[in-house]
CSV table of C-alpha atoms in Angstrom, one decimal:
chain,number,residue,atom,x,y,z
A,1,MET,CA,0.0,0.0,0.0
A,2,LYS,CA,1.5,3.4,-1.0
A,3,TYR,CA,0.9,6.6,0.8
A,4,ARG,CA,1.6,10.1,-0.4
A,5,ILE,CA,3.6,11.4,2.5
A,6,SER,CA,6.4,9.6,4.4
A,7,GLU,CA,5.5,8.1,7.8
A,8,ASN,CA,8.0,10.2,9.6
A,9,VAL,CA,6.4,13.4,8.3
A,10,ILE,CA,2.9,12.1,9.0
A,11,ARG,CA,3.8,11.4,12.6
A,12,ARG,CA,5.1,14.9,13.0
A,13,LEU,CA,2.1,16.7,11.6
A,14,PRO,CA,-0.2,16.2,14.7
A,15,ARG,CA,2.6,17.9,16.7
A,16,TYR,CA,2.4,20.9,14.4
A,17,ILE,CA,-1.3,21.0,14.9
A,18,ARG,CA,-0.9,21.0,18.7
A,19,GLN,CA,1.7,23.8,18.6
A,20,LEU,CA,-0.4,25.9,16.3
A,21,ASP,CA,-3.4,25.5,18.6
A,22,VAL,CA,-1.3,26.7,21.5
A,23,LEU,CA,-0.2,29.7,19.5
A,24,ASN,CA,-3.7,30.4,18.3
A,25,ALA,CA,-5.1,30.2,21.8
A,26,ALA,CA,-2.5,32.8,22.9
A,27,GLY,CA,-3.7,35.2,20.2
A,28,VAL,CA,-0.7,34.8,17.9
A,29,GLU,CA,-1.5,35.1,14.1
A,30,LYS,CA,1.7,34.4,12.3
A,31,VAL,CA,4.7,32.2,13.0
A,32,SER,CA,8.0,31.7,11.2
A,33,SER,CA,9.8,28.4,10.7
A,34,GLY,CA,12.5,29.8,12.9
A,35,GLU,CA,10.1,30.4,15.8
A,36,LEU,CA,8.5,27.0,15.4
A,37,SER,CA,11.9,25.5,15.4
A,38,LEU,CA,12.7,26.9,18.8
A,39,GLN,CA,9.3,26.0,20.2
A,40,MET,CA,9.3,22.4,18.9
A,41,GLY,CA,13.0,21.4,19.0
A,42,LEU,CA,13.1,20.7,15.2
A,43,THR,CA,15.4,22.5,12.8
A,44,ALA,CA,13.9,25.3,10.7
A,45,SER,CA,14.9,23.5,7.5
A,46,GLN,CA,13.2,20.3,8.8
A,47,ILE,CA,10.0,22.4,9.4
A,48,ARG,CA,10.1,24.0,5.9
A,49,GLN,CA,10.7,20.6,4.4
A,50,ASP,CA,7.8,19.0,6.3
A,51,LEU,CA,5.4,21.7,5.4
A,52,ASN,CA,6.5,21.7,1.7
A,53,CYS,CA,5.4,18.1,1.5
A,54,PHE,CA,1.8,19.1,1.1
A,55,GLY,CA,2.1,22.4,-0.6
A,56,GLY,CA,3.5,24.9,1.9
A,57,PHE,CA,1.5,27.8,3.2
A,58,GLY,CA,4.3,30.2,4.1
A,59,GLN,CA,5.3,33.5,2.5
A,60,GLN,CA,9.1,34.1,2.5
A,61,GLY,CA,9.9,36.6,5.2
A,62,TYR,CA,6.3,36.8,6.6
A,63,GLY,CA,5.9,33.5,8.3
A,64,TYR,CA,3.0,31.2,8.2
A,65,ASN,CA,-0.6,32.3,8.9
A,66,ILE,CA,-1.5,30.1,11.8
A,67,ILE,CA,-5.1,29.4,11.0
A,68,GLN,CA,-4.4,28.7,7.4
A,69,LEU,CA,-1.5,26.4,8.2
A,70,ARG,CA,-3.5,24.5,10.8
A,71,GLU,CA,-6.3,24.0,8.3
A,72,GLY,CA,-3.9,23.0,5.6
A,73,ILE,CA,-2.3,20.4,7.8
A,74,ALA,CA,-5.6,19.1,9.0
A,75,ASN,CA,-6.8,18.7,5.4
A,76,ALA,CA,-3.6,17.0,4.4
A,77,LEU,CA,-4.3,14.5,7.2
A,78,GLY,CA,-7.9,14.1,6.0
A,79,MET,CA,-9.3,15.4,9.3
A,80,ASN,CA,-12.1,17.3,7.5
A,81,LYS,CA,-13.6,13.9,6.7
A,82,ILE,CA,-15.2,12.8,10.1
A,83,LEU,CA,-14.6,9.2,11.1
A,84,SER,CA,-17.2,7.4,13.2
A,85,ALA,CA,-15.8,5.5,16.1
A,86,VAL,CA,-16.9,2.9,18.7
A,87,VAL,CA,-15.1,1.9,21.9
A,88,ILE,CA,-15.1,-1.8,22.6
A,89,GLY,CA,-14.5,-2.5,26.3
A,90,ALA,CA,-15.9,0.0,28.8
A,91,GLY,CA,-13.7,-0.9,31.7
A,92,ASN,CA,-11.4,1.6,33.5
A,93,PHE,CA,-9.4,2.5,30.4
A,94,GLY,CA,-12.3,2.5,28.0
A,95,ARG,CA,-14.3,4.7,30.3
A,96,ALA,CA,-11.4,7.1,30.6
A,97,LEU,CA,-11.1,7.4,26.8
A,98,ILE,CA,-14.9,7.8,26.4
A,99,ALA,CA,-15.1,10.5,29.0
A,100,ASN,CA,-11.9,12.3,28.3
A,101,PHE,CA,-10.4,11.7,24.9
A,102,LYS,CA,-11.4,14.5,22.5
A,103,PHE,CA,-12.5,12.5,19.5
A,104,ASP,CA,-13.9,15.6,17.8
A,105,GLU,CA,-10.5,17.4,17.8
A,106,CYS,CA,-9.1,14.4,16.1
A,107,GLY,CA,-11.5,14.3,13.2
A,108,ALA,CA,-13.8,11.7,14.7
A,109,GLU,CA,-17.2,11.2,16.3
A,110,LEU,CA,-17.7,8.6,19.1
A,111,VAL,CA,-21.1,7.0,18.4
A,112,ALA,CA,-21.3,4.0,20.8
A,113,ALA,CA,-19.5,1.8,23.3
A,114,PHE,CA,-19.8,-2.0,23.8
A,115,ASP,CA,-19.2,-4.1,26.9
A,116,VAL,CA,-20.5,-7.3,28.5
A,117,SER,CA,-20.7,-6.2,32.1
A,118,PRO,CA,-24.4,-6.1,33.3
A,119,GLU,CA,-23.6,-3.1,35.4
A,120,ILE,CA,-22.4,-1.0,32.5
A,121,VAL,CA,-24.5,-2.2,29.6
A,122,GLY,CA,-27.6,0.0,29.1
A,123,THR,CA,-25.9,3.0,30.8
A,124,SER,CA,-24.3,6.0,29.0
A,125,ILE,CA,-20.8,7.4,29.7
A,126,SER,CA,-20.5,11.1,29.1
A,127,GLY,CA,-23.4,10.9,26.7
A,128,THR,CA,-22.1,7.8,24.8
A,129,PRO,CA,-24.5,4.8,25.0
A,130,VAL,CA,-23.0,1.5,26.1
A,131,TYR,CA,-24.5,-1.6,24.3
A,132,HIS,CA,-24.0,-5.3,24.9
A,133,ALA,CA,-21.2,-6.7,22.9
A,134,ASP,CA,-23.5,-9.5,21.7
A,135,GLY,CA,-25.2,-6.9,19.5
A,136,LEU,CA,-21.9,-5.6,18.0
A,137,GLU,CA,-22.0,-7.5,14.7
A,138,LYS,CA,-25.6,-6.4,14.0
A,139,TYR,CA,-24.8,-2.9,14.9
A,140,LEU,CA,-21.9,-2.8,12.5
A,141,THR,CA,-24.0,-4.1,9.6
A,142,GLU,CA,-26.6,-1.4,10.3
A,143,ASN,CA,-24.3,1.5,11.1
A,144,HIS,CA,-21.2,2.7,9.3
A,145,VAL,CA,-18.3,2.6,11.7
A,146,ASP,CA,-14.8,3.5,10.6
A,147,VAL,CA,-12.8,3.0,13.7
A,148,ALA,CA,-12.9,0.6,16.7
A,149,VAL,CA,-11.0,1.5,19.8
A,150,LEU,CA,-10.0,-1.8,21.5
A,151,THR,CA,-9.8,-1.6,25.3
A,152,LEU,CA,-10.9,-5.2,26.1
A,153,PRO,CA,-8.7,-7.9,27.6
A,154,GLN,CA,-5.8,-9.1,25.6
A,155,SER,CA,-7.1,-12.6,25.3
A,156,GLU,CA,-10.1,-11.3,23.3
A,157,ALA,CA,-8.2,-9.0,21.0
A,158,ASP,CA,-7.5,-11.4,18.2
A,159,ALA,CA,-11.1,-12.7,17.8
A,160,MET,CA,-12.5,-9.2,18.1
A,161,ALA,CA,-10.1,-7.9,15.5
A,162,GLU,CA,-11.2,-10.6,13.1
A,163,LEU,CA,-14.9,-9.8,13.7
A,164,LEU,CA,-14.3,-6.1,13.1
A,165,THR,CA,-12.3,-6.8,9.9
A,166,LYS,CA,-15.1,-9.1,8.6
A,167,CYS,CA,-17.7,-6.4,9.4
A,168,GLY,CA,-15.8,-3.8,7.4
A,169,VAL,CA,-14.3,-1.7,10.2
A,170,LYS,CA,-11.2,-0.2,8.6
A,171,GLY,CA,-9.3,1.2,11.6
A,172,ILE,CA,-8.4,-0.4,14.9
A,173,TRP,CA,-6.9,1.8,17.7
A,174,ASN,CA,-5.5,-1.0,19.8
A,175,PHE,CA,-4.9,-0.6,23.5
A,176,THR,CA,-4.9,-4.3,24.4
A,177,GLY,CA,-1.2,-4.5,24.7
A,178,MET,CA,-1.1,-7.2,22.1
A,179,ASP,CA,0.2,-6.3,18.6
A,180,LEU,CA,-2.4,-6.9,15.9
A,181,ASP,CA,-1.4,-6.9,12.3
A,182,PHE,CA,-4.2,-6.8,9.8
A,183,ASN,CA,-2.6,-4.3,7.4
A,184,ASP,CA,-2.5,-6.9,4.6
A,185,GLU,CA,-6.3,-7.0,4.7
A,186,GLY,CA,-6.6,-3.3,4.3
A,187,THR,CA,-7.3,-2.7,8.0
A,188,VAL,CA,-5.2,0.0,9.5
A,189,VAL,CA,-4.1,-0.9,13.0
A,190,GLU,CA,-2.4,1.5,15.4
A,191,ASN,CA,-1.0,-0.4,18.4
A,192,VAL,CA,-0.6,1.7,21.5
A,193,HIS,CA,1.9,0.4,24.0
A,194,LEU,CA,2.1,2.7,27.0
A,195,SER,CA,4.7,0.3,28.6
A,196,ASP,CA,7.1,1.2,25.8
A,197,SER,CA,6.8,4.8,26.6
A,198,PHE,CA,7.3,4.2,30.4
A,199,ILE,CA,10.3,1.9,29.9
A,200,THR,CA,12.0,4.5,27.6
A,201,MET,CA,11.5,7.2,30.1
A,202,GLY,CA,12.9,4.9,32.8
A,203,TYR,CA,16.0,4.3,30.8
A,204,TYR,CA,16.8,8.0,30.4
A,205,LEU,CA,16.0,8.7,34.0
A,206,ARG,CA,18.4,6.0,35.2
A,207,CYS,CA,21.1,7.4,32.8
A,208,THR,CA,20.7,10.8,34.5
A,209,ASP,CA,20.9,9.3,37.9
A,210,GLU,CA,24.1,7.5,37.0
A,211,LYS,CA,25.6,10.7,35.6
A,212,GLU,CA,24.9,12.6,38.7
A,213,ALA,CA,26.2,9.9,40.9
A,214,LYS,CA,29.6,10.2,39.3
B,1,MET,CA,23.1,15.2,28.1
B,2,LYS,CA,24.7,12.2,26.5
B,3,TYR,CA,23.3,8.7,26.5
B,4,ARG,CA,25.1,5.5,25.5
B,5,ILE,CA,22.5,4.1,23.1
B,6,SER,CA,20.8,6.0,20.3
B,7,GLU,CA,17.1,7.0,20.9
B,8,ASN,CA,15.9,5.0,17.9
B,9,VAL,CA,17.4,1.8,19.4
B,10,ILE,CA,16.1,2.6,22.9
B,11,ARG,CA,12.6,3.0,21.6
B,12,ARG,CA,12.8,-0.3,19.8
B,13,LEU,CA,14.1,-2.3,22.8
B,14,PRO,CA,10.8,-2.5,24.7
B,15,ARG,CA,9.3,-4.0,21.5
B,16,TYR,CA,11.9,-6.8,21.6
B,17,ILE,CA,11.0,-7.4,25.3
B,18,ARG,CA,7.3,-7.7,24.4
B,19,GLN,CA,8.0,-10.1,21.5
B,20,LEU,CA,10.3,-12.2,23.6
B,21,ASP,CA,7.6,-12.4,26.4
B,22,VAL,CA,5.1,-13.7,23.8
B,23,LEU,CA,7.6,-16.3,22.6
B,24,ASN,CA,8.5,-17.3,26.1
B,25,ALA,CA,4.9,-17.7,27.1
B,26,ALA,CA,4.4,-20.0,24.1
B,27,GLY,CA,7.3,-22.2,25.3
B,28,VAL,CA,9.8,-21.2,22.7
B,29,GLU,CA,13.4,-21.2,23.9
B,30,LYS,CA,15.5,-19.9,21.1
B,31,VAL,CA,14.8,-17.4,18.2
B,32,SER,CA,17.0,-16.3,15.3
B,33,SER,CA,17.2,-12.8,14.0
B,34,GLY,CA,15.5,-14.0,10.8
B,35,GLU,CA,12.5,-15.3,12.8
B,36,LEU,CA,12.3,-12.1,14.9
B,37,SER,CA,12.5,-10.2,11.6
B,38,LEU,CA,9.4,-11.8,10.2
B,39,GLN,CA,7.5,-11.5,13.6
B,40,MET,CA,8.4,-7.8,14.1
B,41,GLY,CA,8.6,-6.4,10.6
B,42,LEU,CA,12.2,-5.3,11.0
B,43,THR,CA,15.1,-6.5,8.8
B,44,ALA,CA,17.3,-9.2,10.3
B,45,SER,CA,20.3,-7.0,9.9
B,46,GLN,CA,18.5,-4.2,11.8
B,47,ILE,CA,17.8,-6.7,14.6
B,48,ARG,CA,21.4,-7.9,14.7
B,49,GLN,CA,22.6,-4.3,14.8
B,50,ASP,CA,20.2,-3.3,17.6
B,51,LEU,CA,21.2,-6.2,19.8
B,52,ASN,CA,24.9,-5.7,19.1
B,53,CYS,CA,24.5,-2.2,20.6
B,54,PHE,CA,24.7,-3.6,24.1
B,55,GLY,CA,26.8,-6.6,23.6
B,56,GLY,CA,24.8,-9.2,21.7
B,57,PHE,CA,23.6,-12.5,23.1
B,58,GLY,CA,23.3,-14.6,20.0
B,59,GLN,CA,25.4,-17.5,18.8
B,60,GLN,CA,25.9,-17.6,15.1
B,61,GLY,CA,23.6,-20.3,13.6
B,62,TYR,CA,21.9,-21.1,16.9
B,63,GLY,CA,19.8,-18.0,17.5
B,64,TYR,CA,19.3,-16.1,20.7
B,65,ASN,CA,18.4,-17.8,24.0
B,66,ILE,CA,15.1,-16.0,24.7
B,67,ILE,CA,15.4,-15.7,28.5
B,68,GLN,CA,19.0,-14.5,28.4
B,69,LEU,CA,18.3,-12.0,25.6
B,70,ARG,CA,15.3,-10.7,27.5
B,71,GLU,CA,17.4,-10.3,30.7
B,72,GLY,CA,20.1,-8.6,28.7
B,73,ILE,CA,17.8,-6.1,27.1
B,74,ALA,CA,16.1,-5.4,30.5
B,75,ASN,CA,19.4,-4.8,32.1
B,76,ALA,CA,20.6,-2.6,29.3
B,77,LEU,CA,17.4,-0.5,29.9
B,78,GLY,CA,18.2,-0.4,33.6
B,79,MET,CA,15.0,-2.2,34.5
B,80,ASN,CA,16.6,-4.2,37.2
B,81,LYS,CA,16.8,-1.0,39.2
B,82,ILE,CA,13.2,-0.5,40.4
B,83,LEU,CA,11.8,3.0,40.2
B,84,SER,CA,9.2,4.2,42.7
B,85,ALA,CA,6.2,6.0,41.1
B,86,VAL,CA,3.2,8.1,42.1
B,87,VAL,CA,0.2,8.9,40.1
B,88,ILE,CA,-1.0,12.5,40.4
B,89,GLY,CA,-4.7,12.9,39.5
B,90,ALA,CA,-6.9,9.9,40.2
B,91,GLY,CA,-9.7,10.9,37.7
B,92,ASN,CA,-10.8,8.5,35.0
B,93,PHE,CA,-7.5,8.2,33.3
B,94,GLY,CA,-5.4,8.1,36.5
B,95,ARG,CA,-7.7,5.4,37.9
B,96,ALA,CA,-7.3,3.4,34.7
B,97,LEU,CA,-3.5,3.5,35.0
B,98,ILE,CA,-3.5,2.7,38.7
B,99,ALA,CA,-5.8,-0.3,38.2
B,100,ASN,CA,-4.5,-1.6,34.9
B,101,PHE,CA,-1.0,-0.5,34.0
B,102,LYS,CA,1.6,-3.1,34.9
B,103,PHE,CA,4.2,-0.9,36.7
B,104,ASP,CA,6.0,-3.9,37.9
B,105,GLU,CA,6.6,-5.3,34.4
B,106,CYS,CA,8.1,-1.9,33.5
B,107,GLY,CA,10.7,-1.9,36.3
B,108,ALA,CA,8.7,0.3,38.7
B,109,GLU,CA,6.6,0.2,41.8
B,110,LEU,CA,3.5,2.3,42.2
B,111,VAL,CA,3.6,3.6,45.8
B,112,ALA,CA,0.8,6.2,46.1
B,113,ALA,CA,-1.7,8.4,44.2
B,114,PHE,CA,-2.7,12.0,44.9
B,115,ASP,CA,-6.0,13.8,44.2
B,116,VAL,CA,-8.1,16.6,45.6
B,117,SER,CA,-11.6,15.1,45.3
B,118,PRO,CA,-13.1,14.4,48.7
B,119,GLU,CA,-14.7,11.2,47.4
B,120,ILE,CA,-11.4,9.7,46.3
B,121,VAL,CA,-9.0,11.0,48.9
B,122,GLY,CA,-8.6,8.4,51.7
B,123,THR,CA,-9.7,5.5,49.5
B,124,SER,CA,-7.4,3.0,47.8
B,125,ILE,CA,-7.5,1.9,44.1
B,126,SER,CA,-6.4,-1.6,43.5
B,127,GLY,CA,-4.4,-1.5,46.7
B,128,THR,CA,-2.8,1.9,46.0
B,129,PRO,CA,-3.6,4.6,48.7
B,130,VAL,CA,-5.0,7.9,47.4
B,131,TYR,CA,-3.7,10.9,49.5
B,132,HIS,CA,-4.7,14.6,49.3
B,133,ALA,CA,-2.6,16.6,46.9
B,134,ASP,CA,-2.0,19.1,49.7
B,135,GLY,CA,0.3,16.6,51.3
B,136,LEU,CA,2.3,15.9,48.2
B,137,GLU,CA,5.3,18.1,48.9
B,138,LYS,CA,5.7,16.7,52.4
B,139,TYR,CA,5.3,13.2,51.1
B,140,LEU,CA,8.1,13.8,48.5
B,141,THR,CA,10.5,15.1,51.1
B,142,GLU,CA,9.9,12.0,53.3
B,143,ASN,CA,9.8,9.4,50.6
B,144,HIS,CA,12.1,8.8,47.7
B,145,VAL,CA,10.0,9.0,44.5
B,146,ASP,CA,11.6,8.6,41.0
B,147,VAL,CA,8.6,9.1,38.7
B,148,ALA,CA,5.4,11.1,38.8
B,149,VAL,CA,2.6,10.1,36.4
B,150,LEU,CA,0.7,13.3,35.5
B,151,THR,CA,-3.0,12.7,34.9
B,152,LEU,CA,-4.4,16.0,36.2
B,153,PRO,CA,-6.0,18.8,34.2
B,154,GLN,CA,-3.8,20.6,31.7
B,155,SER,CA,-4.1,23.9,33.4
B,156,GLU,CA,-2.3,22.5,36.5
B,157,ALA,CA,0.4,20.7,34.6
B,158,ASP,CA,3.1,23.4,34.6
B,159,ALA,CA,2.8,24.3,38.3
B,160,MET,CA,2.8,20.7,39.3
B,161,ALA,CA,5.9,19.9,37.1
B,162,GLU,CA,7.7,22.7,38.8
B,163,LEU,CA,6.9,21.5,42.3
B,164,LEU,CA,7.9,17.9,41.3
B,165,THR,CA,11.2,19.2,39.9
B,166,LYS,CA,11.9,21.2,43.0
B,167,CYS,CA,11.2,18.2,45.2
B,168,GLY,CA,13.7,16.1,43.3
B,169,VAL,CA,11.4,13.9,41.2
B,170,LYS,CA,13.5,13.0,38.2
B,171,GLY,CA,10.9,11.5,35.8
B,172,ILE,CA,7.6,12.8,34.6
B,173,TRP,CA,5.2,10.6,32.6
B,174,ASN,CA,3.0,13.3,31.2
B,175,PHE,CA,-0.6,12.5,30.1
B,176,THR,CA,-1.9,16.1,30.4
B,177,GLY,CA,-1.8,16.7,26.7
B,178,MET,CA,0.5,19.7,27.3
B,179,ASP,CA,4.1,19.3,26.4
B,180,LEU,CA,6.4,19.9,29.3
B,181,ASP,CA,10.1,20.5,28.8
B,182,PHE,CA,12.2,20.3,31.9
B,183,ASN,CA,15.1,18.3,30.3
B,184,ASP,CA,17.5,21.1,30.9
B,185,GLU,CA,17.0,20.8,34.6
B,186,GLY,CA,17.8,17.1,34.6
B,187,THR,CA,14.2,16.0,34.7
B,188,VAL,CA,13.2,13.5,32.1
B,189,VAL,CA,9.8,14.1,30.7
B,190,GLU,CA,7.9,11.6,28.5
B,191,ASN,CA,5.0,13.4,26.9
B,192,VAL,CA,2.2,11.0,25.8
B,193,HIS,CA,-0.1,12.4,23.2
B,194,LEU,CA,-2.8,9.8,22.4
B,195,SER,CA,-4.3,12.3,19.9
B,196,ASP,CA,-1.2,12.1,17.7
B,197,SER,CA,-1.6,8.3,17.5
B,198,PHE,CA,-5.3,8.6,16.6
B,199,ILE,CA,-4.8,11.2,14.0
B,200,THR,CA,-2.0,9.2,12.4
B,201,MET,CA,-4.2,6.1,12.2
B,202,GLY,CA,-7.0,8.3,10.7
B,203,TYR,CA,-4.7,9.5,8.0
B,204,TYR,CA,-3.8,6.0,6.9
B,205,LEU,CA,-7.4,4.8,7.1
B,206,ARG,CA,-8.6,7.6,4.9
B,207,CYS,CA,-5.8,6.8,2.4
B,208,THR,CA,-7.0,3.2,2.2
B,209,ASP,CA,-10.5,4.4,1.7
B,210,GLU,CA,-9.5,6.7,-1.2
B,211,LYS,CA,-7.5,3.9,-2.8
B,212,GLU,CA,-10.5,1.5,-2.7
B,213,ALA,CA,-12.8,4.1,-4.0
B,214,LYS,CA,-10.7,4.5,-7.2
């Protein structure tokens, strides 16, 4: 499968969006690649290269118009096309995402959650209805769903991913801790491993400690 | 600040640990770089290079002993030195981490949580006591804490990070959605932006859709 922009650039674009939102909220209207460079810890030439990948919205010597640049990046990422999403598994972590994750700011709409626990099924969490997982397959045939957020136990991840793929769900945001690889079947899987992030931080922290102990 | 191993390698090492744990749980004793290559989607030469960075535990033609390799990587990452951690903010997301995140498998021990809500303070979540945030500074002077997990509102992130740095906490695992940069002061910050991950997935998903529509 071929994409138009390299993965490294794609993974940096959401960072630009965040930084532009910070600047916009502070009332700033224009920003130069040099200023973004200092704020984001990237080189100015890196920034110009990244933004040139999808056209470029800067005027030499004037900097980028923040609102236009933000819109340009969001469009390049396709965020203007809203994705419908469901959360599967409304335990602690699922509940936290349902209640706190800003799906709308990420170009998506959360439409439903699924679980098996009798205490949760039939309730709603921050306005999102929680249905019984037994009804998931039927729901997916009757409603268009682009993305499933997997926050169920690891042991159920594989079977669930197969069901989702069969029912035409094209994106899986996978928090189960088990890598899923369905890319060959046209399903996009984003595996999130919080442990990797913690372990990496721990490494750098211990390096710092050792350095100070010397 | 100089580290011994490049960041790209460091960020891959936890993935090796996960894959080795999967193999170990399946009763496998040895694995070759070629097999790991297929399982992990990295080239065999990349894998050999990565593992050579900190010595290398393979025997030509025999593959790596899984338990030894796992231990070698964990030691290279310093995971044998247990870090003590606190969670600050026991709302939805904090609770989810306290209840579900396996701190022990990441070389850490969760010792306490802090919040301000009267309904939560004084309780315990999965065995972790929740104290009032007013007592945090005192707690940190009386107890050695390596890592603070920040799951409080964004507006309080900066002030909290300053307090933590002042009190000698050397690592911040930051889920507030606001980038914190205290690296110059010797504090290691790992900013986690789940939105970046979602947006990236959304991009690839929309690319797939467009391709199929053609």
